[in-house]
Every structure is written in C-alpha cells, then in structure tokens.
PDB file of C-alpha atoms in Angstrom:
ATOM      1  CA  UNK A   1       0.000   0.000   0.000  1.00 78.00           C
ATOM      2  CA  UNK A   2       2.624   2.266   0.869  1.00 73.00           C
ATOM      3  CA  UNK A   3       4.436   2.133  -2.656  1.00 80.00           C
ATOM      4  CA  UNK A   4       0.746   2.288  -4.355  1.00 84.00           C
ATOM      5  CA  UNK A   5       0.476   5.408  -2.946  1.00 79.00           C
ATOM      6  CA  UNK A   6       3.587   6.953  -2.868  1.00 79.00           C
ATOM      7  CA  UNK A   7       3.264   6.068  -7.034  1.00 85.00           C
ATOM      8  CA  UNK A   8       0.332   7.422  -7.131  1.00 84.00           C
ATOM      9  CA  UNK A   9       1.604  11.031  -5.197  1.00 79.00           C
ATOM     10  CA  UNK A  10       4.180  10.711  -7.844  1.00 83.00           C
ATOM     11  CA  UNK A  11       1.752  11.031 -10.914  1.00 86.00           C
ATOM     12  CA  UNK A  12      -0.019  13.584  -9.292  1.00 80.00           C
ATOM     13  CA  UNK A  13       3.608  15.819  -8.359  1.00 79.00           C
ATOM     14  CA  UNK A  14       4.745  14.959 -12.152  1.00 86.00           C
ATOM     15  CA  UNK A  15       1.379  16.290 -13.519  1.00 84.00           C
ATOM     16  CA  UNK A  16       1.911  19.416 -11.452  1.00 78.00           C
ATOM     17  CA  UNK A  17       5.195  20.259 -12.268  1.00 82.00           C
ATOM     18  CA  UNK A  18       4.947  19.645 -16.149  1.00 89.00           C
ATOM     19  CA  UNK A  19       1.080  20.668 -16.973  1.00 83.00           C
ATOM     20  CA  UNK A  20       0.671  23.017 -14.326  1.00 79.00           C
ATOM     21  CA  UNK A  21       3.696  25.027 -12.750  1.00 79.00           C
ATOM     22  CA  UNK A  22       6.515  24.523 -15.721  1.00 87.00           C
ATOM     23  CA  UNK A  23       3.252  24.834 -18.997  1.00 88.00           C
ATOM     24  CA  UNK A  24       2.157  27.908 -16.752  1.00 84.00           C
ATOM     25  CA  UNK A  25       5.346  29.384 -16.654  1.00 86.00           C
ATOM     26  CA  UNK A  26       6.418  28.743 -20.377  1.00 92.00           C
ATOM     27  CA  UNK A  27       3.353  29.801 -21.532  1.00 91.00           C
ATOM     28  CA  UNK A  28       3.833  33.422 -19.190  1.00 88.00           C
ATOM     29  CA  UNK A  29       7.137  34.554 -19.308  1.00 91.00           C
ATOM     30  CA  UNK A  30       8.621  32.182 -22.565  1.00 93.00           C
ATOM     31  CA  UNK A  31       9.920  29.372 -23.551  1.00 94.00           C
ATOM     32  CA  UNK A  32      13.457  30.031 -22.774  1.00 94.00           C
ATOM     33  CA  UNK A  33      13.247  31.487 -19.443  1.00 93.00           C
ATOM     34  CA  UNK A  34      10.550  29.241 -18.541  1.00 92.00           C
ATOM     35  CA  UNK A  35      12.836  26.345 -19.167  1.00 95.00           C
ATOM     36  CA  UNK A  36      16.142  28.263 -17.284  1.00 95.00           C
ATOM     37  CA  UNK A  37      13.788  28.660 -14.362  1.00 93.00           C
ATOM     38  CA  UNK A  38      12.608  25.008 -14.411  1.00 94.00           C
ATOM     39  CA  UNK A  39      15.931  23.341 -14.265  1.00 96.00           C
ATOM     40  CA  UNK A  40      17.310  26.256 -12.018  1.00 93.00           C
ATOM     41  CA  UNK A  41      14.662  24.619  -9.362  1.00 87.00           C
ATOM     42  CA  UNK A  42      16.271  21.282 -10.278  1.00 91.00           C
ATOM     43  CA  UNK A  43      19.781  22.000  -9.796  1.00 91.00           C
ATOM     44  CA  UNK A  44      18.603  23.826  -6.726  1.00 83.00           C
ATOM     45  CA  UNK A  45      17.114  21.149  -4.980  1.00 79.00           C
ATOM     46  CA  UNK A  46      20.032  18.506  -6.552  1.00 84.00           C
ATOM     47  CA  UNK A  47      22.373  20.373  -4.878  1.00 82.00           C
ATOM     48  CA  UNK A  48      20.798  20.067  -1.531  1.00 72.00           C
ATOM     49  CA  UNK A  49      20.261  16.719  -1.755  1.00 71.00           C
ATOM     50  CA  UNK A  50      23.845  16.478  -2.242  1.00 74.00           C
ATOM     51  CA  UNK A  51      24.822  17.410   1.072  1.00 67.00           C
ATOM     52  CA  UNK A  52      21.904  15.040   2.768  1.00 52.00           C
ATOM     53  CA  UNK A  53      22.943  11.371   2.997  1.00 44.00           C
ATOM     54  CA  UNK A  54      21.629   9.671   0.374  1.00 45.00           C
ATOM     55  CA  UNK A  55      19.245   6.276   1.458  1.00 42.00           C
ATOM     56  CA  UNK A  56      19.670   2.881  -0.124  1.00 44.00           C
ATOM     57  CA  UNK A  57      16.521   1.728  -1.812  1.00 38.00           C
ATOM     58  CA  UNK A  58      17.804  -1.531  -1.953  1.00 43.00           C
ATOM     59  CA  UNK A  59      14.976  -3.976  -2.445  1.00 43.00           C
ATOM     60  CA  UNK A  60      13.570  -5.417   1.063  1.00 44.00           C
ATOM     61  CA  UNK A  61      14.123  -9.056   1.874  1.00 47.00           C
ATOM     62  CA  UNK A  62      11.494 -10.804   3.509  1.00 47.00           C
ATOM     63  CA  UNK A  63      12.754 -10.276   7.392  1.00 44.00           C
ATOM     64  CA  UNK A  64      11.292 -13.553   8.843  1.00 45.00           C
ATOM     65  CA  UNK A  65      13.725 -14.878   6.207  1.00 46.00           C
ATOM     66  CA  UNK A  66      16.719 -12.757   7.504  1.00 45.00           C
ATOM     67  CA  UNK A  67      16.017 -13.520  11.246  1.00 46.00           C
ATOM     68  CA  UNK A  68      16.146 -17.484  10.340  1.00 45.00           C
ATOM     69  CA  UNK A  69      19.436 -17.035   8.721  1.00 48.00           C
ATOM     70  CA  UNK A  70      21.237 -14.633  11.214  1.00 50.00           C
ATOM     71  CA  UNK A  71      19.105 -14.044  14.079  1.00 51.00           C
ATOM     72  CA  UNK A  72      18.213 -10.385  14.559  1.00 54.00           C
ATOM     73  CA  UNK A  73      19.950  -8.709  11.055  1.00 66.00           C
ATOM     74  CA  UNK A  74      16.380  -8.998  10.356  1.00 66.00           C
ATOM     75  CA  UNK A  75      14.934  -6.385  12.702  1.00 69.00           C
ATOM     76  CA  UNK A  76      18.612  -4.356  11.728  1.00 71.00           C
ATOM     77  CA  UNK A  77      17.309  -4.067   8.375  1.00 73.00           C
ATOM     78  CA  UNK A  78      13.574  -3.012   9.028  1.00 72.00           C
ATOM     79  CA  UNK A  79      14.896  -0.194  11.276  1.00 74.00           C
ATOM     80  CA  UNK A  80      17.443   0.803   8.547  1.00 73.00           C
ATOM     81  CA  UNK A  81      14.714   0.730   5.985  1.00 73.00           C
ATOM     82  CA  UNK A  82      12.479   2.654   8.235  1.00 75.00           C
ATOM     83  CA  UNK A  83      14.965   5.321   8.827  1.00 77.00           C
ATOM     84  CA  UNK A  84      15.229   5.502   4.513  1.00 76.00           C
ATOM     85  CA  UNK A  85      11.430   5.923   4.589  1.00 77.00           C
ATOM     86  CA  UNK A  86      11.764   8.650   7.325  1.00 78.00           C
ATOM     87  CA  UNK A  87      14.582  10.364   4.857  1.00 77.00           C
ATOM     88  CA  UNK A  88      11.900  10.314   1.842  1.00 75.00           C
ATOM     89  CA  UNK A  89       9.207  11.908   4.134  1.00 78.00           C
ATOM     90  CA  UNK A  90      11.458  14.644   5.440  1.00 79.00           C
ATOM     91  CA  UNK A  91      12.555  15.363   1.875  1.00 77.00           C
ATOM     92  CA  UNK A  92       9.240  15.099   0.606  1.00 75.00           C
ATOM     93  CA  UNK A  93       8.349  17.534   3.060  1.00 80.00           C
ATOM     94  CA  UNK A  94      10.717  19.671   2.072  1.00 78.00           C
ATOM     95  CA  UNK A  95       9.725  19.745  -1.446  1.00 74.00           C
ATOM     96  CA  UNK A  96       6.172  20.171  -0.648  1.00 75.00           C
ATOM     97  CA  UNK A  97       7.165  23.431   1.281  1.00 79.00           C
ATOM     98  CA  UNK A  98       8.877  25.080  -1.416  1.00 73.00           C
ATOM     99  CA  UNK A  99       5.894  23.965  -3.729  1.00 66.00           C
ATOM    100  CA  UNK A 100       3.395  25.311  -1.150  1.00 75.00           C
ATOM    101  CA  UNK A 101       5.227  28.982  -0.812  1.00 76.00           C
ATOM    102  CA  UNK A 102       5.221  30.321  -3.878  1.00 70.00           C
ATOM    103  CA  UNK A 103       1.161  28.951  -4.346  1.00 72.00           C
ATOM    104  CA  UNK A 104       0.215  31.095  -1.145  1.00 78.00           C
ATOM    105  CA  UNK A 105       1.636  34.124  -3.328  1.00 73.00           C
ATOM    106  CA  UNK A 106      -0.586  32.785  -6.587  1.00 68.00           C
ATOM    107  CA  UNK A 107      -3.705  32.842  -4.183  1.00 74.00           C
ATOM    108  CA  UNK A 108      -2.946  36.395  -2.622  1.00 77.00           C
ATOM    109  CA  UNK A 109      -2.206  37.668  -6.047  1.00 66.00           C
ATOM    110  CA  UNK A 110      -5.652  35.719  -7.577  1.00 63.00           C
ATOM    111  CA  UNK A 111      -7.256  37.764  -5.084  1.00 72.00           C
ATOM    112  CA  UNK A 112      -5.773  40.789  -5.537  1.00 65.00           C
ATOM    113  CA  UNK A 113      -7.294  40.538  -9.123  1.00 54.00           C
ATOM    114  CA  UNK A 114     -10.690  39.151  -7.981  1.00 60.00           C
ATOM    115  CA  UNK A 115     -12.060  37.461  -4.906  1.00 72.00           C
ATOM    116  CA  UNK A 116     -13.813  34.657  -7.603  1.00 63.00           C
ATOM    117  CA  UNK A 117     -10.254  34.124  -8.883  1.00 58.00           C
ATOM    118  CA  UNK A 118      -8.430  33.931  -5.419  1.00 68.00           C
ATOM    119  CA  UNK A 119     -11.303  31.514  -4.211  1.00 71.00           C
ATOM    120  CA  UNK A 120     -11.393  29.239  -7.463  1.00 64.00           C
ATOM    121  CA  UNK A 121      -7.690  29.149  -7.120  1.00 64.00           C
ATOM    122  CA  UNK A 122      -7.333  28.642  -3.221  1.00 74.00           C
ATOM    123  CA  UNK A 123     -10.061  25.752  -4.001  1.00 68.00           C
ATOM    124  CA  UNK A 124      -7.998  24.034  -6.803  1.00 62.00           C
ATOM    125  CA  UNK A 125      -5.188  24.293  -5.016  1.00 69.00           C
ATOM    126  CA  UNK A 126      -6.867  22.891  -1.864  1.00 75.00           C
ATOM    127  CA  UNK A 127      -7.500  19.577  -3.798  1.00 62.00           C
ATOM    128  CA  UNK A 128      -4.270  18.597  -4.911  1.00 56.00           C
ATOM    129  CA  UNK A 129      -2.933  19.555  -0.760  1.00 75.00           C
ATOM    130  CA  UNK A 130      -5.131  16.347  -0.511  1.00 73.00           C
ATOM    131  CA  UNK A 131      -2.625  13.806  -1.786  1.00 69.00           C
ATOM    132  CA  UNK A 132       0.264  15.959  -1.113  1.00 74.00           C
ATOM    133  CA  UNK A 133      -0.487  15.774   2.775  1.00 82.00           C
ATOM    134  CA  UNK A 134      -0.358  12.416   2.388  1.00 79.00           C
ATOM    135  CA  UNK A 135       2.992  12.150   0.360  1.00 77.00           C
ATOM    136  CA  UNK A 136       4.413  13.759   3.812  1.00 83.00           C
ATOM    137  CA  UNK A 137       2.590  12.106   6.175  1.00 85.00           C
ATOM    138  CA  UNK A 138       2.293   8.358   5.341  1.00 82.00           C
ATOM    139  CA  UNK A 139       6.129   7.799   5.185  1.00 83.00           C
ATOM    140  CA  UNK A 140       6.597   9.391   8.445  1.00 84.00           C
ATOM    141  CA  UNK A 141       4.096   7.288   9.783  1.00 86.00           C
ATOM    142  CA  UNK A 142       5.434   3.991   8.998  1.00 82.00           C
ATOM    143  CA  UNK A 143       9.510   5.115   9.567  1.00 82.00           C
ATOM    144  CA  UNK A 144       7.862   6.360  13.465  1.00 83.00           C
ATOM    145  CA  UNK A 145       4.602   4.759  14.343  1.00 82.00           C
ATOM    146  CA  UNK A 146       3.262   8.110  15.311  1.00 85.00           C
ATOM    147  CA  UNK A 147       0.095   9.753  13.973  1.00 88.00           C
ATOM    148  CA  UNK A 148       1.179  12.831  15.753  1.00 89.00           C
ATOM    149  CA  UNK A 149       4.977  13.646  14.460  1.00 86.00           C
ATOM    150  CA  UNK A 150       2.987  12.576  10.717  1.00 87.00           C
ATOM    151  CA  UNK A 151       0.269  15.155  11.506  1.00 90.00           C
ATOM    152  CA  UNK A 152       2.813  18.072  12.828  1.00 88.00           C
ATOM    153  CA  UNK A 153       5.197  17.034   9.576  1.00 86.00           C
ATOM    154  CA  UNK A 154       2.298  17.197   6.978  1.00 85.00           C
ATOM    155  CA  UNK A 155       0.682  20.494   8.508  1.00 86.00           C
ATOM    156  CA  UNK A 156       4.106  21.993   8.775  1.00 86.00           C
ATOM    157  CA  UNK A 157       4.487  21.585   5.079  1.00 85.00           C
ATOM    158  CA  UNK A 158       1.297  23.040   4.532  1.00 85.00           C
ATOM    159  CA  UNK A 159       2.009  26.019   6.310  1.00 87.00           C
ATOM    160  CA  UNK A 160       4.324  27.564   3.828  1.00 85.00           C
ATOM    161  CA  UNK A 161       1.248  28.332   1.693  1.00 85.00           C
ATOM    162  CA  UNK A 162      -0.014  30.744   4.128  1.00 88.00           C
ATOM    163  CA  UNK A 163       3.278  32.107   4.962  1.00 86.00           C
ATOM    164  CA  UNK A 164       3.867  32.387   1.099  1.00 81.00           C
ATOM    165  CA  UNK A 165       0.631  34.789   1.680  1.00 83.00           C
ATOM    166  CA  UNK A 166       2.167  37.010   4.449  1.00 85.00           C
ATOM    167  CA  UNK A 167       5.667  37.493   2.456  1.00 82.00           C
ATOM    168  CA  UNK A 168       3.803  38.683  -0.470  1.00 75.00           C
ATOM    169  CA  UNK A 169       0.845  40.861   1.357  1.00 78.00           C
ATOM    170  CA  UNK A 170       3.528  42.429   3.948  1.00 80.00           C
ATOM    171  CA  UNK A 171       6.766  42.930   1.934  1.00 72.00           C
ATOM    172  CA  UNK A 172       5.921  42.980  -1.153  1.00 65.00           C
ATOM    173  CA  UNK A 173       2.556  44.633  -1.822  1.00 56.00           C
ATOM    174  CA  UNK A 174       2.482  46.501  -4.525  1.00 61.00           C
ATOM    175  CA  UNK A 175       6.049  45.621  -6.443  1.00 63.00           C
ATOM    176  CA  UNK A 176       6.161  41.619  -7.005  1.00 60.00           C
ATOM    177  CA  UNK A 177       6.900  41.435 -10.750  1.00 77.00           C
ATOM    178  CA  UNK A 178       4.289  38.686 -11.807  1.00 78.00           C
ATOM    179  CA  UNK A 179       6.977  37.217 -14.560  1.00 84.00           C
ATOM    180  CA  UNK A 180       9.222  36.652 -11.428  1.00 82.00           C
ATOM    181  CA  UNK A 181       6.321  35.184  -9.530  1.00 75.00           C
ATOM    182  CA  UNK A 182       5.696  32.575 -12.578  1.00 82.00           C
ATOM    183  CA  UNK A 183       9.323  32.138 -12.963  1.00 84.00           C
ATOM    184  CA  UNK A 184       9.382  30.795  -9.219  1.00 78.00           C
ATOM    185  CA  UNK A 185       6.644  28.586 -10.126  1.00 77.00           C
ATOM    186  CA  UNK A 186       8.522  27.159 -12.631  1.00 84.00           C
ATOM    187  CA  UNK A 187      11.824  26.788 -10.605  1.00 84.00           C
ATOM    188  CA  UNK A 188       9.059  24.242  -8.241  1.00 79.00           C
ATOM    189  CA  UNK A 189       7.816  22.544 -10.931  1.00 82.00           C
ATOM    190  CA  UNK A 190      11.641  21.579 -11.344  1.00 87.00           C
ATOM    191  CA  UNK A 191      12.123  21.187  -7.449  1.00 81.00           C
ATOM    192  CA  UNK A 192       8.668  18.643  -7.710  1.00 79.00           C
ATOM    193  CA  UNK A 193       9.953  16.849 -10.657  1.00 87.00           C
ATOM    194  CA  UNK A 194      13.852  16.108  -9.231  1.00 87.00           C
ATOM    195  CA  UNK A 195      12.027  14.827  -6.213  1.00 78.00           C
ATOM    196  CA  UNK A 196       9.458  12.591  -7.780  1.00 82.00           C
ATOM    197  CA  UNK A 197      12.066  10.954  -9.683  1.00 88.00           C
ATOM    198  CA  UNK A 198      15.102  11.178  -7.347  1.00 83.00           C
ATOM    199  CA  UNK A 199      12.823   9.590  -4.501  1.00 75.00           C
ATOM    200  CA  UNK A 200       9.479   8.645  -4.331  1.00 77.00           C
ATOM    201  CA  UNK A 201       9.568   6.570  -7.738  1.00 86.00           C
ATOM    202  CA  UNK A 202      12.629   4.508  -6.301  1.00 84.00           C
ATOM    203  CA  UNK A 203      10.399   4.217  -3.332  1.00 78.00           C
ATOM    204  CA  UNK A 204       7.307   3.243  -4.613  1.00 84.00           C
ATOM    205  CA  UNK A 205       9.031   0.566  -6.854  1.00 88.00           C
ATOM    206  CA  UNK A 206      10.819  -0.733  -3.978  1.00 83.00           C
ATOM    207  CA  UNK A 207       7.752  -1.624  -2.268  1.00 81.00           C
ATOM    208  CA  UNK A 208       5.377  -2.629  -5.026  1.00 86.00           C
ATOM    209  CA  UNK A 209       7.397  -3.597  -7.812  1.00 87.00           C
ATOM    210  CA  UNK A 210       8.011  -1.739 -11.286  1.00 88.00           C
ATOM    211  CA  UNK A 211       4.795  -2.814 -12.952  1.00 91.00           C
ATOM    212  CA  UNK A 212       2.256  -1.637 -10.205  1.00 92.00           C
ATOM    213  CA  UNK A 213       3.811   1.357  -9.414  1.00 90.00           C
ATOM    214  CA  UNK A 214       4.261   2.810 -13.110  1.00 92.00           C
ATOM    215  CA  UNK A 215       0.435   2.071 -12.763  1.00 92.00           C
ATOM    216  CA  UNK A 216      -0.344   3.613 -10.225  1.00 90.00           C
ATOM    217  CA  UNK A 217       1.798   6.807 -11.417  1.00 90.00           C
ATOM    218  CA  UNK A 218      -0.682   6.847 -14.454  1.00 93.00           C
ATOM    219  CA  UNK A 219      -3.642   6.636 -11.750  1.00 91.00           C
ATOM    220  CA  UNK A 220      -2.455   9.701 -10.532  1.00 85.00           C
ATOM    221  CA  UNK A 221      -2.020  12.026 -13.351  1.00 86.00           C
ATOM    222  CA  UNK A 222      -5.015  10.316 -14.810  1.00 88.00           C
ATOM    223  CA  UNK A 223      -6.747  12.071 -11.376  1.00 82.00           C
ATOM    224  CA  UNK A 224      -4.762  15.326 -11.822  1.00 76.00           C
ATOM    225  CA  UNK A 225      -5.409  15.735 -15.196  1.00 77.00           C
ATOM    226  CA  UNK A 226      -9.551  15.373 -14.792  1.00 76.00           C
ATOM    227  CA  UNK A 227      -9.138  18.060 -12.028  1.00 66.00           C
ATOM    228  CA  UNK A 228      -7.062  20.105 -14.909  1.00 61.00           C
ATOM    229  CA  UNK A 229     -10.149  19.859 -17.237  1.00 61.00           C
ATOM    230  CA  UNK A 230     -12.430  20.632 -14.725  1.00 58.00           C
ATOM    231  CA  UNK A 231     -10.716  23.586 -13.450  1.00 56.00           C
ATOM    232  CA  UNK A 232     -10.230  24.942 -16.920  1.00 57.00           C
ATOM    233  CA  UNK A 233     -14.369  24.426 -17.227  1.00 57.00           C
TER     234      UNK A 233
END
C-alpha cells in the first residue's frame, strides 16, 4: 500500500510540475526562461540533496527470512529501511514546502485581481494539498509509528502556503513582478519533478514492484489531469 500510494503522489507531483507550474510558466514569461527557471529549481534542490545522505533503496528481503538465517539482522534491516522511509518523508516535506510557498503568493495575487479568482484558485489548489499531505505524512508514519509527528510534519508543510501569503501581502505589496512570480513557479515545478524521480519513484518501486507502481503513477495524473479539465471548465 505504501508504494501504491507513494506512485500514485508521484503522478499527481509529475502532472503538477509539467502541466501546471513549468506549462504555466512557459506559456507566461517564454519558452526560454521558462525552461532556465525550471531546471534552475532542479539543480537547486540537486544540490541540496547532495549534502543530505543519500538512502539505499535496496529492495527489502522478507525479514522472517533474515532472522532465520542470522538471528536479529532482520529487525537491523527493518529499522534501517524505516529510517530511509523517514529520509523520503522529510525530503518530501521539504519539497512540498517550497511547492506550497510560492502557491500562497498565486492565491494572494488571484485575489488581488478578484475574490472569484483567489477563491477558485485557493479551491484548486486545496485539492491537490489532498494527496500531497499524504505524500508527507504516510512515510513518516510507517519510519515512526506516530500519527502525531505525521500530523505536525504534513501540517508543517502546509504552512508555507499561508506564509507564502504574508511574504507577499507584507513585503511585497504593490512591487512583485508577476513574470518573477511565474518564474518561481517554474523553478518548483523543477524542485517537484527532481524529487518525484530522485525519490518517491525509487520508493514506490521498492515496495510494489516496477509494474504496479508505473500504474499507479498513471492513476495519478489520470486524477490530476480530470481536475485540470475541470478547473479549466
């Protein structure tokens, strides 16, 4: 279940970055500088991972077979794999934020046009926070068997939306150049797709195996994209 849906959070991240935040920005500010702001988010968020050790998703052996053979490497394994399942939350978390701050700004800004805008957007938005709260929390879950440090990890993320809304409404109220604003958006879209593909595919094929988790990356962007159509309805 827990590579299911950590594939499926994967389709839905991929369909953001590439129809939503990179199309959006492309579409706004050019081609070129859309693209230079896209893979400026990945290089950004590849170099941090740099400096954060890197797990091993190594696949999992059955640990009632380990413990026969060796006698406890079993349980040495299941806490090292839960500690590379705690890494992917944390990261995930991570990514989420930067995705969330820069959408707080799209709402205030929405809303600064029209409250129908800001509302329609803060509502879209809303919906895919769904499946991204779950990205963050479900992996913490399992690495520490507690709802609570899950629940403070996922809400944290989601709490760089509304501070997204405070930078731009406080310092930055009349002069945030909207190309630089869709730019940013882009440079997530980048920061989304490096960690989709850097860690929760190698995750969600780890647990599930190749074939069920490419499907249930389709499931997802199959879901995002229906919310795409409906939004632009």
């Amino acid at each position: 279940m827990l590579g299911l849906l950590q594939g499926f959070a994967a389709g839905l991240m991929l369909s953001i970055s590439f129809l939503d935040l990179a199309h959006n920005a492309m579409n706004s500010i050019g081609f070129l500088k859309g693209n230079l702001w896209f893979f400026a988010g990945v290089l950004f968020f590849a170099f941090i991972v740099k400096f954060i050790p890197e797990p091993d998703f190594s696949p999992q052996a059955d640990p009632s077979e380990k413990k026969a053979d060796d006698g406890g490497t079993g349980k040495d394994m299941m806490r090292k794999h839960r500690r590379q399942v705690l890494f992917s939350g944390i990261i995930t978390a991570v990514g989420i934020s930067l995705h969330n701050f820069p959408e707080g700004m799209a709402v205030f800004l929405g809303s600064v046009k029209g409250l129908h805008v800001g509302l329609n957007l803060a509502f879209a938005i809303a919906l895919h926070n769904i499946p991204e709260g779950v990205a963050v929390a479900l992996p913490i879950y399992f690495a520490t068997r507690s709802k609570w440090q899950a629940f403070y990890m996922a809400a944290g993320s989601g709490l760089a939306e509304p501070a997204g809304v405070i930078v731009v409404a406080y310092l930055f109220p009349s002069s945030l150049n909207p190309d630089i604003l869709e730019g940013l958006l882009g440079s997530v879209g980048g920061v989304m797709a490096f960690l989709t593909l850097h860690e929760m595919l190698p995750l969600a094929f780890d647990y599930c195996g190749q074939k069920q988790a490419v499907k249930a990356v389709f499931v997802g962007m199959a879901c995002m994209s229906a919310r795409f159509v409906d939004s632009s309805n």
